[in-house]
Amino acid sequence: MSSHSASSDRTVVDTVPLAQKAKEVADLFNLPEGYLQKAVDEYIAQSVEGLASDSSRTMPMIPSYVSHSPTGNERGVLIALDLGGTNFRVCAITLEGQSKFKLVQEKCNVPNVYTTGSLKDFISFLADCIEKFLVKEHPEHVEQAKTGSGDKLRAGFTFSFPLNQTSANNGTLIRWTKGYDIPEAVGKDIPQILQKELDDRNLNLYIAAVVNDTVGTLLARAYTKPQNTGPTIVGAIFGTGTNGAYAEPLAEVTKFNRSMHPNIVDDDMVINTEWGSFDNDLKILPNTKYDALLNSNTHNKDYHMFEKRVSGMFLGELLRLVLVDLYEQGYLFTTKDAKAHLTKDSKLYTPWSLDTSTPAIFHADTSSDLVSSRVEFEEKFGFVPTFEELEAIKLISVAIGTRSAHLSAVPIAGALIQTKALEKYETVDIGIDGTVYELYPNFHDMIVDALEQTSLGKEGTKKITMGIAKDGSGVGAALCALDTKVSCD
Ligand code: GLC
């Protein structure tokens, strides 16, 4: 690349070729040799801190009031209300025993007006979806409810945000994540506010449990996993957001005052770590100028700093920020045609306009002419970049995606080491849900590569099975809502 192309109105100060510049940027995302184990050590130290006390900067490490692992033999018909990052699902779940279940669901996309509007409108939106579902799938129940007859249906509510639980079905919102911003909801008991709205509508639905999606995933995987795998130790989500849950001896949860909960008889409790908030103070996490810029444009600035480097909501935006920078420095998109398309209202200049599928398509593209990358780029930006530009974007996408997967291994290894699971069992299992894990190319294999680089080594990593807990959050919520031993208060 020349220092200043004739058709460009941007000045390139240093004069390295595009390929070299792209490599320099990609290198910013590469984790140095030996980094992963240091990060695991830091993760363990910060989780111990979070188990000891609540402070706004530490990992929340929230007791979930769920103790038992399901056996796979639980049975019942339950409603699951599942609020993730993007959708709200209402499901009727029939647990059939023998690790089997049936699920009927209705998915509502949650429009932005509700994710950043008033609490009242948000709760009404959720209740509308629930009511519509019940009218369609359980009309007899709705009819009986109107006349005050019939039994209450039990529901499990998967609320995939940090909720400071005070019982199995109560909890106050600590803060929003994943782009939600309804300030008046912070500090409020969200499941109880929803319950009141359902009662006002006479729906005869009882929210028996509120669970984080990771807790749901842990339980669902334990319910559905193949018989020949070891116990499920961690439930993890790598989707719009990232988080994990695992069981911890209550004796180690020193911030939990057991004497206040005489009904709790079990010695272990599932902890919702909210590992998205690992290292909010950036003691160990990498922090490129793109990470810093991305953080400054989020509603939860300086929180969930781990999530902002790992999960699906952020990987496309990181790539966009790099592309803007390289364009503005005159390295990329220097043709007249490109510039004509890259106006201030173009996708390139629109925050959050790229989702993770863009870096994923570039990452997956192994063709010699990068044809699917070209198609994806043209679809998003309306012009065809040069081959060298496609190569540069691919290199950067691979670096962003690889860093995400390698960092994902850190809390998994941390939880396994902290619980000494590999010392206790021959093999252990991890239940995972989320689009990044499911759809990002080689995400699983990249996590395995990174696990091998920690003190678990190749031998330890061989003892770990990881499997998708499809519909985990819904099935897990249903298991928690069962009037059985799964929930412990
Ligand atoms: C965010 C939420 C967390 C949830 C995760 C995955 O990190 O704070 O509660 O589990 O996303 O959905």
Short mmCIF file of C-alpha atoms and ligand atoms in Angstrom, two decimals:
data_model
loop_
_atom_site.label_atom_id
_atom_site.label_comp_id
_atom_site.label_asym_id
_atom_site.label_seq_id
_atom_site.Cartn_x
_atom_site.Cartn_y
_atom_site.Cartn_z
CA MET A 1 0.00 0.00 0.00
CA SER A 2 1.32 3.45 -0.83
CA SER A 3 1.40 6.17 1.77
CA HIS A 4 -1.50 8.01 0.24
CA SER A 5 -3.47 6.71 -2.71
CA ALA A 6 -4.50 9.32 -5.26
CA SER A 7 -8.20 8.65 -4.88
CA SER A 8 -8.09 8.69 -1.08
CA ASP A 9 -8.73 11.70 1.11
CA ARG A 10 -7.26 9.92 4.11
CA THR A 11 -3.61 10.15 4.98
CA VAL A 12 -1.63 7.10 5.95
CA VAL A 13 1.06 8.17 8.33
CA ASP A 14 3.13 5.01 8.43
CA THR A 15 3.57 3.18 5.20
CA VAL A 16 3.29 -0.52 5.91
CA PRO A 17 1.38 -2.70 3.46
CA LEU A 18 -2.19 -3.70 4.32
CA ALA A 19 -1.24 -7.34 4.96
CA GLN A 20 1.36 -6.27 7.50
CA LYS A 21 -0.96 -3.77 9.16
CA ALA A 22 -3.68 -6.44 9.40
CA LYS A 23 -1.21 -8.78 11.05
CA GLU A 24 -0.22 -6.10 13.54
CA VAL A 25 -3.88 -5.60 14.46
CA ALA A 26 -4.55 -9.35 14.62
CA ASP A 27 -1.55 -9.68 16.95
CA LEU A 28 -3.20 -7.30 19.38
CA PHE A 29 -5.87 -9.96 19.87
CA ASN A 30 -3.45 -12.86 20.29
CA LEU A 31 -2.98 -14.09 23.84
CA PRO A 32 0.67 -14.45 24.81
CA GLU A 33 2.28 -17.79 25.61
CA GLY A 34 1.57 -18.84 29.20
CA TYR A 35 -1.32 -16.37 29.49
CA LEU A 36 -4.13 -18.88 29.90
CA GLN A 37 -2.99 -20.50 33.16
CA LYS A 38 -2.31 -17.08 34.69
CA ALA A 39 -5.84 -16.07 33.74
CA VAL A 40 -7.22 -19.29 35.28
CA ASP A 41 -5.38 -18.53 38.56
CA GLU A 42 -6.79 -15.03 38.57
CA TYR A 43 -10.27 -16.39 37.79
CA ILE A 44 -10.11 -18.73 40.79
CA ALA A 45 -8.88 -15.93 43.07
CA GLN A 46 -11.69 -13.63 41.94
CA SER A 47 -14.36 -16.34 42.37
CA VAL A 48 -13.21 -17.00 45.92
CA GLU A 49 -13.51 -13.25 46.56
CA GLY A 50 -17.03 -13.27 45.13
CA LEU A 51 -18.04 -16.21 47.34
CA ALA A 52 -16.85 -14.29 50.39
CA SER A 53 -18.54 -10.95 49.88
CA ASP A 54 -20.64 -8.89 47.54
CA SER A 55 -19.06 -5.80 46.11
CA SER A 56 -20.05 -4.05 42.94
CA ARG A 57 -16.72 -4.84 41.25
CA THR A 58 -16.27 -8.55 42.03
CA MET A 59 -17.87 -11.48 40.26
CA PRO A 60 -21.39 -11.78 41.72
CA MET A 61 -21.17 -15.58 42.51
CA ILE A 62 -24.90 -15.72 43.28
CA PRO A 63 -26.37 -18.58 45.36
CA SER A 64 -29.25 -19.98 43.28
CA TYR A 65 -31.23 -21.86 45.94
CA VAL A 66 -30.98 -24.94 43.72
CA SER A 67 -29.09 -27.90 45.10
CA HIS A 68 -29.94 -31.29 43.70
CA SER A 69 -28.97 -32.59 40.34
CA PRO A 70 -31.86 -34.21 38.56
CA THR A 71 -31.76 -37.95 38.04
CA GLY A 72 -33.38 -37.96 34.60
CA ASN A 73 -36.48 -39.62 36.06
CA GLU A 74 -38.40 -36.48 36.98
CA ARG A 75 -41.89 -36.20 35.48
CA GLY A 76 -44.45 -33.45 35.19
CA VAL A 77 -46.03 -30.77 32.99
CA LEU A 78 -44.67 -27.30 33.56
CA ILE A 79 -44.47 -23.91 31.95
CA ALA A 80 -41.06 -22.37 31.28
CA LEU A 81 -40.68 -18.64 30.76
CA ASP A 82 -37.30 -18.00 29.22
CA LEU A 83 -35.94 -14.49 28.84
CA GLY A 84 -32.52 -14.67 27.17
CA GLY A 85 -30.73 -11.83 25.40
CA THR A 86 -32.77 -11.52 22.25
CA ASN A 87 -35.94 -13.57 22.70
CA PHE A 88 -38.58 -14.38 25.24
CA ARG A 89 -39.81 -17.95 24.92
CA VAL A 90 -42.85 -19.40 26.59
CA CYS A 91 -42.81 -23.19 26.65
CA ALA A 92 -44.99 -26.00 27.90
CA ILE A 93 -42.62 -28.76 28.92
CA THR A 94 -43.56 -32.33 29.65
CA LEU A 95 -40.85 -34.15 31.56
CA GLU A 96 -41.35 -37.79 30.68
CA GLY A 97 -38.61 -39.43 32.77
CA GLN A 98 -35.83 -41.58 31.25
CA SER A 99 -34.04 -38.31 30.30
CA LYS A 100 -36.82 -37.45 27.83
CA PHE A 101 -38.98 -34.39 27.48
CA LYS A 102 -41.44 -32.80 25.06
CA LEU A 103 -41.55 -29.09 24.46
CA VAL A 104 -44.05 -26.81 22.76
CA GLN A 105 -42.91 -23.22 22.50
CA GLU A 106 -43.71 -19.77 21.24
CA LYS A 107 -40.83 -17.37 20.68
CA CYS A 108 -41.28 -13.58 20.87
CA ASN A 109 -38.47 -11.31 19.78
CA VAL A 110 -38.09 -8.58 22.41
CA PRO A 111 -38.13 -5.25 20.54
CA ASN A 112 -35.67 -2.52 21.62
CA VAL A 113 -38.48 -0.30 22.84
CA TYR A 114 -39.01 -2.77 25.67
CA THR A 115 -35.36 -3.53 26.45
CA THR A 116 -34.60 0.13 27.07
CA GLY A 117 -38.05 1.51 27.96
CA SER A 118 -40.17 1.51 31.12
CA LEU A 119 -40.44 -1.41 33.55
CA LYS A 120 -44.22 -1.40 33.28
CA ASP A 121 -44.16 -1.79 29.49
CA PHE A 122 -41.51 -4.47 29.71
CA ILE A 123 -43.48 -6.55 32.20
CA SER A 124 -46.71 -6.06 30.18
CA PHE A 125 -44.89 -7.28 27.09
CA LEU A 126 -43.79 -10.47 28.90
CA ALA A 127 -47.29 -11.03 30.30
CA ASP A 128 -48.86 -10.50 26.83
CA CYS A 129 -46.63 -13.24 25.38
CA ILE A 130 -47.50 -15.57 28.25
CA GLU A 131 -51.23 -14.88 27.95
CA LYS A 132 -51.22 -15.47 24.19
CA PHE A 133 -49.40 -18.75 24.67
CA LEU A 134 -51.78 -19.99 27.34
CA VAL A 135 -54.83 -19.03 25.29
CA LYS A 136 -53.40 -21.00 22.37
CA GLU A 137 -51.92 -24.02 24.13
CA HIS A 138 -53.96 -24.32 27.34
CA PRO A 139 -57.35 -22.72 26.57
CA GLU A 140 -59.07 -24.91 29.16
CA HIS A 141 -56.75 -23.56 31.83
CA VAL A 142 -57.49 -19.95 30.84
CA GLU A 143 -61.24 -20.62 30.88
CA GLN A 144 -61.09 -22.23 34.33
CA ALA A 145 -58.89 -19.42 35.64
CA LYS A 146 -61.56 -16.90 34.62
CA THR A 147 -64.11 -18.65 36.81
CA GLY A 148 -61.65 -19.07 39.64
CA SER A 149 -61.52 -22.86 39.27
CA GLY A 150 -58.78 -25.26 38.18
CA ASP A 151 -55.29 -25.80 39.58
CA LYS A 152 -52.50 -23.31 39.31
CA LEU A 153 -49.95 -24.15 36.63
CA ARG A 154 -46.39 -24.12 37.93
CA ALA A 155 -43.82 -22.12 36.00
CA GLY A 156 -40.06 -21.82 36.04
CA PHE A 157 -38.79 -18.39 34.98
CA THR A 158 -35.40 -18.28 33.35
CA PHE A 159 -34.17 -14.75 33.80
CA SER A 160 -30.77 -14.48 32.13
CA PHE A 161 -29.47 -11.44 33.94
CA PRO A 162 -27.74 -11.02 37.30
CA LEU A 163 -30.44 -11.41 39.92
CA ASN A 164 -29.54 -11.36 43.57
CA GLN A 165 -31.68 -14.27 44.68
CA THR A 166 -33.21 -14.26 48.13
CA SER A 167 -35.20 -17.47 47.69
CA ALA A 168 -36.10 -19.97 44.97
CA ASN A 169 -38.53 -17.51 43.37
CA ASN A 170 -37.42 -14.07 44.56
CA GLY A 171 -34.53 -11.95 43.44
CA THR A 172 -33.58 -8.33 42.88
CA LEU A 173 -31.87 -7.20 39.70
CA ILE A 174 -28.22 -6.31 40.30
CA ARG A 175 -27.70 -4.68 36.89
CA TRP A 176 -28.64 -5.14 33.29
CA THR A 177 -26.32 -6.73 30.74
CA LYS A 178 -26.44 -7.56 26.99
CA GLY A 179 -27.71 -4.14 25.93
CA TYR A 180 -30.80 -4.04 28.18
CA ASP A 181 -31.26 -0.76 30.02
CA ILE A 182 -34.40 -0.24 32.10
CA PRO A 183 -32.90 1.74 34.99
CA GLU A 184 -35.98 1.65 37.25
CA ALA A 185 -35.85 -2.18 37.28
CA VAL A 186 -32.48 -2.29 39.05
CA GLY A 187 -32.94 -3.33 42.69
CA LYS A 188 -36.49 -4.59 42.05
CA ASP A 189 -37.81 -8.13 42.57
CA ILE A 190 -38.47 -8.94 38.90
CA PRO A 191 -40.11 -12.40 39.32
CA GLN A 192 -42.52 -11.00 41.90
CA ILE A 193 -43.41 -8.02 39.68
CA LEU A 194 -44.17 -10.43 36.85
CA GLN A 195 -46.15 -12.64 39.24
CA LYS A 196 -48.29 -9.67 40.25
CA GLU A 197 -49.01 -8.84 36.60
CA LEU A 198 -49.99 -12.49 35.94
CA ASP A 199 -52.26 -12.43 39.00
CA ASP A 200 -53.85 -9.15 37.88
CA ARG A 201 -54.64 -10.88 34.61
CA ASN A 202 -56.08 -13.87 36.43
CA LEU A 203 -53.88 -16.37 34.64
CA ASN A 204 -53.57 -18.79 37.54
CA LEU A 205 -49.86 -19.30 36.87
CA TYR A 206 -47.44 -19.63 39.77
CA ILE A 207 -43.78 -18.73 39.28
CA ALA A 208 -42.34 -21.45 41.49
CA ALA A 209 -38.71 -20.84 40.59
CA VAL A 210 -36.55 -18.19 39.02
CA VAL A 211 -33.31 -19.47 37.51
CA ASN A 212 -30.44 -18.13 35.52
CA ASP A 213 -30.03 -19.74 32.09
CA THR A 214 -26.72 -21.29 33.19
CA VAL A 215 -28.37 -22.96 36.18
CA GLY A 216 -31.07 -24.21 33.81
CA THR A 217 -28.42 -25.50 31.42
CA LEU A 218 -26.58 -27.32 34.22
CA LEU A 219 -29.76 -29.07 35.31
CA ALA A 220 -31.02 -29.75 31.81
CA ARG A 221 -27.73 -31.34 30.79
CA ALA A 222 -27.70 -33.48 33.93
CA TYR A 223 -31.25 -34.58 33.02
CA THR A 224 -30.60 -35.33 29.35
CA LYS A 225 -26.93 -36.27 29.05
CA PRO A 226 -25.81 -39.67 27.80
CA GLN A 227 -25.57 -42.22 30.61
CA ASN A 228 -21.91 -43.02 29.97
CA THR A 229 -20.57 -39.51 30.70
CA GLY A 230 -19.43 -38.35 34.11
CA PRO A 231 -21.36 -35.92 36.30
CA THR A 232 -22.20 -32.50 34.84
CA ILE A 233 -20.04 -30.03 36.74
CA VAL A 234 -20.60 -26.79 34.85
CA GLY A 235 -23.51 -25.32 32.91
CA ALA A 236 -22.26 -22.65 30.54
CA ILE A 237 -23.69 -20.25 28.00
CA PHE A 238 -21.73 -18.91 25.05
CA GLY A 239 -24.41 -16.97 23.19
CA THR A 240 -25.41 -13.31 23.17
CA GLY A 241 -23.82 -13.24 26.62
CA THR A 242 -21.59 -15.67 28.48
CA ASN A 243 -21.87 -17.12 31.97
CA GLY A 244 -21.56 -20.32 33.96
CA ALA A 245 -22.96 -22.15 36.98
CA TYR A 246 -21.57 -24.97 39.12
CA ALA A 247 -22.25 -26.49 42.55
CA GLU A 248 -20.21 -25.26 45.50
CA PRO A 249 -20.15 -26.57 49.11
CA LEU A 250 -22.10 -24.00 51.14
CA ALA A 251 -19.24 -23.98 53.65
CA GLU A 252 -17.17 -22.23 50.97
CA VAL A 253 -19.87 -19.66 50.23
CA THR A 254 -18.89 -17.64 53.24
CA LYS A 255 -21.14 -14.70 52.36
CA PHE A 256 -24.22 -16.95 52.60
CA ASN A 257 -25.77 -16.91 56.05
CA ARG A 258 -27.10 -20.42 56.38
CA SER A 259 -28.82 -19.80 59.71
CA MET A 260 -31.26 -17.51 57.88
CA HIS A 261 -32.40 -20.50 55.79
CA PRO A 262 -33.35 -23.33 58.12
CA ASN A 263 -35.11 -25.17 55.27
CA ILE A 264 -31.87 -25.72 53.43
CA VAL A 265 -30.65 -29.17 54.29
CA ASP A 266 -28.15 -29.77 51.50
CA ASP A 267 -24.47 -29.03 51.81
CA ASP A 268 -23.99 -27.84 48.22
CA MET A 269 -25.69 -25.12 46.25
CA VAL A 270 -25.51 -24.19 42.60
CA ILE A 271 -23.78 -20.84 42.14
CA ASN A 272 -24.56 -18.53 39.24
CA THR A 273 -21.08 -17.08 38.81
CA GLU A 274 -21.94 -14.25 36.37
CA TRP A 275 -18.46 -14.85 34.97
CA GLY A 276 -19.22 -12.19 32.37
CA SER A 277 -18.04 -9.91 35.19
CA PHE A 278 -14.73 -11.73 35.63
CA ASP A 279 -11.98 -9.13 35.95
CA ASN A 280 -14.03 -5.96 35.64
CA ASP A 281 -10.93 -4.12 36.81
CA LEU A 282 -8.85 -5.54 33.95
CA LYS A 283 -6.08 -7.03 36.10
CA ILE A 284 -5.47 -9.73 33.51
CA LEU A 285 -7.86 -9.41 30.57
CA PRO A 286 -6.43 -8.12 27.31
CA ASN A 287 -7.55 -4.59 26.52
CA THR A 288 -6.93 -3.42 22.97
CA LYS A 289 -7.98 0.06 21.98
CA TYR A 290 -10.97 -1.57 20.25
CA ASP A 291 -12.05 -3.27 23.50
CA ALA A 292 -11.81 0.07 25.27
CA LEU A 293 -13.86 1.84 22.61
CA LEU A 294 -16.50 -0.89 22.59
CA ASN A 295 -16.80 -0.72 26.38
CA SER A 296 -17.28 3.03 26.29
CA ASN A 297 -20.29 2.56 24.00
CA THR A 298 -22.16 0.10 26.24
CA HIS A 299 -24.92 0.71 28.78
CA ASN A 300 -23.04 -1.31 31.40
CA LYS A 301 -19.71 0.49 30.93
CA ASP A 302 -16.83 -1.07 32.94
CA TYR A 303 -18.94 -4.11 33.90
CA HIS A 304 -19.07 -7.56 32.33
CA MET A 305 -15.63 -6.93 30.85
CA PHE A 306 -15.00 -10.65 30.24
CA GLU A 307 -18.29 -10.98 28.37
CA LYS A 308 -17.35 -8.02 26.15
CA ARG A 309 -14.34 -9.99 24.85
CA VAL A 310 -16.10 -13.31 24.46
CA SER A 311 -19.77 -13.35 23.65
CA GLY A 312 -21.90 -13.05 20.55
CA MET A 313 -23.21 -9.58 21.19
CA PHE A 314 -19.71 -8.15 20.91
CA LEU A 315 -17.59 -9.99 18.33
CA GLY A 316 -19.18 -8.33 15.28
CA GLU A 317 -18.93 -4.93 16.91
CA LEU A 318 -15.22 -5.47 17.68
CA LEU A 319 -14.63 -6.29 14.02
CA ARG A 320 -16.59 -3.21 12.93
CA LEU A 321 -14.49 -0.97 15.17
CA VAL A 322 -11.28 -2.39 13.66
CA LEU A 323 -12.61 -1.87 10.13
CA VAL A 324 -13.56 1.75 10.85
CA ASP A 325 -10.08 2.38 12.25
CA LEU A 326 -8.27 0.80 9.31
CA TYR A 327 -10.54 2.66 6.87
CA GLU A 328 -9.94 5.96 8.58
CA GLN A 329 -6.19 5.36 8.55
CA GLY A 330 -6.44 4.75 4.81
CA TYR A 331 -5.52 1.05 4.85
CA LEU A 332 -8.87 -0.36 3.77
CA PHE A 333 -11.54 0.45 1.19
CA THR A 334 -9.55 3.00 -0.74
CA THR A 335 -11.42 2.71 -4.06
CA LYS A 336 -13.89 5.39 -5.14
CA ASP A 337 -16.70 2.83 -5.17
CA ALA A 338 -15.97 1.80 -1.60
CA LYS A 339 -15.85 5.37 -0.39
CA ALA A 340 -19.10 6.19 -2.10
CA HIS A 341 -20.74 3.44 -0.04
CA LEU A 342 -19.07 4.28 3.26
CA THR A 343 -21.09 7.32 4.21
CA LYS A 344 -21.72 8.17 7.85
CA ASP A 345 -25.06 6.36 7.77
CA SER A 346 -23.56 3.18 6.27
CA LYS A 347 -23.35 -0.09 8.22
CA LEU A 348 -19.65 0.52 8.78
CA TYR A 349 -20.49 3.62 10.80
CA THR A 350 -23.54 2.18 12.54
CA PRO A 351 -22.69 0.82 15.99
CA TRP A 352 -23.79 -2.81 16.58
CA SER A 353 -24.65 -3.26 12.88
CA LEU A 354 -22.54 -6.42 12.54
CA ASP A 355 -23.40 -9.49 14.51
CA THR A 356 -21.11 -12.43 15.15
CA SER A 357 -22.16 -14.15 11.94
CA THR A 358 -19.88 -11.79 9.95
CA PRO A 359 -16.57 -12.70 11.63
CA ALA A 360 -17.85 -16.30 11.79
CA ILE A 361 -18.31 -16.44 8.00
CA PHE A 362 -14.85 -14.97 7.39
CA HIS A 363 -13.33 -17.34 9.97
CA ALA A 364 -14.96 -20.38 8.38
CA ASP A 365 -14.03 -19.47 4.81
CA THR A 366 -11.16 -21.68 3.67
CA SER A 367 -11.78 -21.27 -0.06
CA SER A 368 -8.89 -19.91 -2.11
CA ASP A 369 -10.98 -17.04 -3.49
CA LEU A 370 -12.78 -16.27 -0.20
CA VAL A 371 -16.07 -16.40 -2.00
CA SER A 372 -18.41 -16.67 0.97
CA SER A 373 -16.57 -13.84 2.70
CA ARG A 374 -17.02 -11.70 -0.40
CA VAL A 375 -20.73 -12.48 -0.60
CA GLU A 376 -21.19 -11.72 3.10
CA PHE A 377 -19.27 -8.46 2.80
CA GLU A 378 -21.15 -7.31 -0.26
CA GLU A 379 -24.48 -8.14 1.37
CA LYS A 380 -23.58 -6.11 4.45
CA PHE A 381 -21.79 -3.15 2.87
CA GLY A 382 -23.06 -3.01 -0.71
CA PHE A 383 -19.69 -3.15 -2.51
CA VAL A 384 -17.01 -5.69 -3.27
CA PRO A 385 -13.67 -5.18 -1.52
CA THR A 386 -10.37 -6.25 -3.03
CA PHE A 387 -9.02 -9.74 -2.40
CA GLU A 388 -6.25 -8.29 -0.18
CA GLU A 389 -8.91 -6.53 1.86
CA LEU A 390 -10.89 -9.75 2.26
CA GLU A 391 -7.71 -11.48 3.42
CA ALA A 392 -7.05 -8.74 5.95
CA ILE A 393 -10.60 -8.92 7.31
CA LYS A 394 -10.31 -12.69 7.56
CA LEU A 395 -7.08 -12.48 9.52
CA ILE A 396 -8.64 -10.07 12.00
CA SER A 397 -11.87 -12.10 12.28
CA VAL A 398 -9.87 -15.23 13.08
CA ALA A 399 -7.95 -13.34 15.76
CA ILE A 400 -11.12 -11.98 17.39
CA GLY A 401 -12.88 -15.39 17.27
CA THR A 402 -9.86 -17.33 18.51
CA ARG A 403 -9.36 -14.96 21.43
CA SER A 404 -13.02 -15.39 22.34
CA ALA A 405 -12.83 -19.21 22.33
CA HIS A 406 -9.50 -19.31 24.17
CA LEU A 407 -10.78 -16.95 26.86
CA SER A 408 -13.90 -19.13 27.13
CA ALA A 409 -11.72 -21.96 28.40
CA VAL A 410 -10.55 -19.86 31.37
CA PRO A 411 -13.66 -20.06 33.59
CA ILE A 412 -14.31 -23.67 32.54
CA ALA A 413 -10.83 -24.69 33.65
CA GLY A 414 -11.21 -22.45 36.72
CA ALA A 415 -14.42 -24.15 37.84
CA LEU A 416 -12.99 -27.64 37.26
CA ILE A 417 -9.83 -26.88 39.21
CA GLN A 418 -11.68 -25.06 41.99
CA THR A 419 -14.10 -27.96 42.52
CA LYS A 420 -11.27 -30.55 42.20
CA ALA A 421 -13.70 -32.35 39.90
CA LEU A 422 -10.99 -34.20 38.00
CA GLU A 423 -9.57 -35.55 41.22
CA LYS A 424 -13.00 -36.82 42.28
CA TYR A 425 -14.27 -38.35 39.05
CA GLU A 426 -12.78 -40.32 36.18
CA THR A 427 -14.59 -38.13 33.65
CA VAL A 428 -16.58 -34.94 33.97
CA ASP A 429 -19.15 -33.28 31.80
CA ILE A 430 -19.90 -29.67 30.86
CA GLY A 431 -23.34 -28.68 29.55
CA ILE A 432 -23.30 -25.79 27.10
CA ASP A 433 -25.90 -23.77 25.28
CA GLY A 434 -25.69 -20.69 23.08
CA THR A 435 -25.33 -19.75 19.44
CA VAL A 436 -21.62 -18.92 19.59
CA TYR A 437 -20.77 -22.41 20.84
CA GLU A 438 -23.20 -23.98 18.40
CA LEU A 439 -22.51 -21.97 15.28
CA TYR A 440 -19.10 -20.29 15.42
CA PRO A 441 -16.64 -22.39 13.39
CA ASN A 442 -14.46 -24.69 15.51
CA PHE A 443 -15.46 -22.97 18.74
CA HIS A 444 -15.51 -26.28 20.61
CA ASP A 445 -12.10 -27.33 19.27
CA MET A 446 -10.58 -23.98 20.08
CA ILE A 447 -11.85 -24.25 23.67
CA VAL A 448 -10.28 -27.72 23.88
CA ASP A 449 -6.94 -26.36 22.55
CA ALA A 450 -6.98 -23.70 25.23
CA LEU A 451 -7.95 -26.11 28.02
CA GLU A 452 -4.93 -28.21 27.08
CA GLN A 453 -2.71 -25.16 27.59
CA THR A 454 -3.86 -24.78 31.20
CA SER A 455 -2.65 -26.91 34.09
CA LEU A 456 -5.34 -29.46 33.14
CA GLY A 457 -3.02 -30.37 30.28
CA LYS A 458 -3.83 -32.82 27.52
CA GLU A 459 -4.47 -35.64 29.99
CA GLY A 460 -6.93 -33.69 32.10
CA THR A 461 -8.69 -32.26 29.07
CA LYS A 462 -9.24 -35.78 27.69
CA LYS A 463 -11.40 -36.51 30.72
CA ILE A 464 -13.82 -33.70 29.92
CA THR A 465 -16.89 -34.15 27.76
CA MET A 466 -18.75 -31.08 26.55
CA GLY A 467 -22.21 -31.29 25.14
CA ILE A 468 -25.01 -29.09 24.05
CA ALA A 469 -27.92 -28.81 26.41
CA LYS A 470 -30.38 -27.81 23.70
CA ASP A 471 -33.31 -25.87 25.16
CA GLY A 472 -31.39 -26.12 28.40
CA SER A 473 -32.67 -22.96 29.97
CA GLY A 474 -36.32 -23.94 29.47
CA VAL A 475 -35.95 -27.55 30.57
CA GLY A 476 -33.82 -26.52 33.54
CA ALA A 477 -36.41 -23.96 34.63
CA ALA A 478 -39.11 -26.63 34.40
CA LEU A 479 -37.01 -28.97 36.55
CA CYS A 480 -36.61 -26.24 39.16
CA ALA A 481 -40.31 -25.48 39.15
CA LEU A 482 -41.20 -29.12 39.89
CA ASP A 483 -42.45 -29.51 43.38
CA THR A 484 -39.61 -31.91 44.18
CA LYS A 485 -36.17 -31.94 45.68
CA VAL A 486 -34.39 -30.04 42.91
CA SER A 487 -35.09 -26.72 44.49
CA CYS A 488 -34.08 -26.39 48.07
CA ASP A 489 -35.91 -23.60 49.86
C1 GLC B 1 -25.25 -12.24 30.74
C2 GLC B 1 -26.13 -12.26 31.98
C3 GLC B 1 -26.17 -13.63 32.61
C4 GLC B 1 -26.53 -14.68 31.57
C5 GLC B 1 -25.58 -14.59 30.39
C6 GLC B 1 -25.90 -15.60 29.30
O1 GLC B 1 -23.95 -12.43 31.11
O2 GLC B 1 -25.66 -11.31 32.91
O3 GLC B 1 -27.07 -13.68 33.67
O4 GLC B 1 -26.45 -15.95 32.15
O5 GLC B 1 -25.64 -13.29 29.84
O6 GLC B 1 -27.18 -15.44 28.81
#
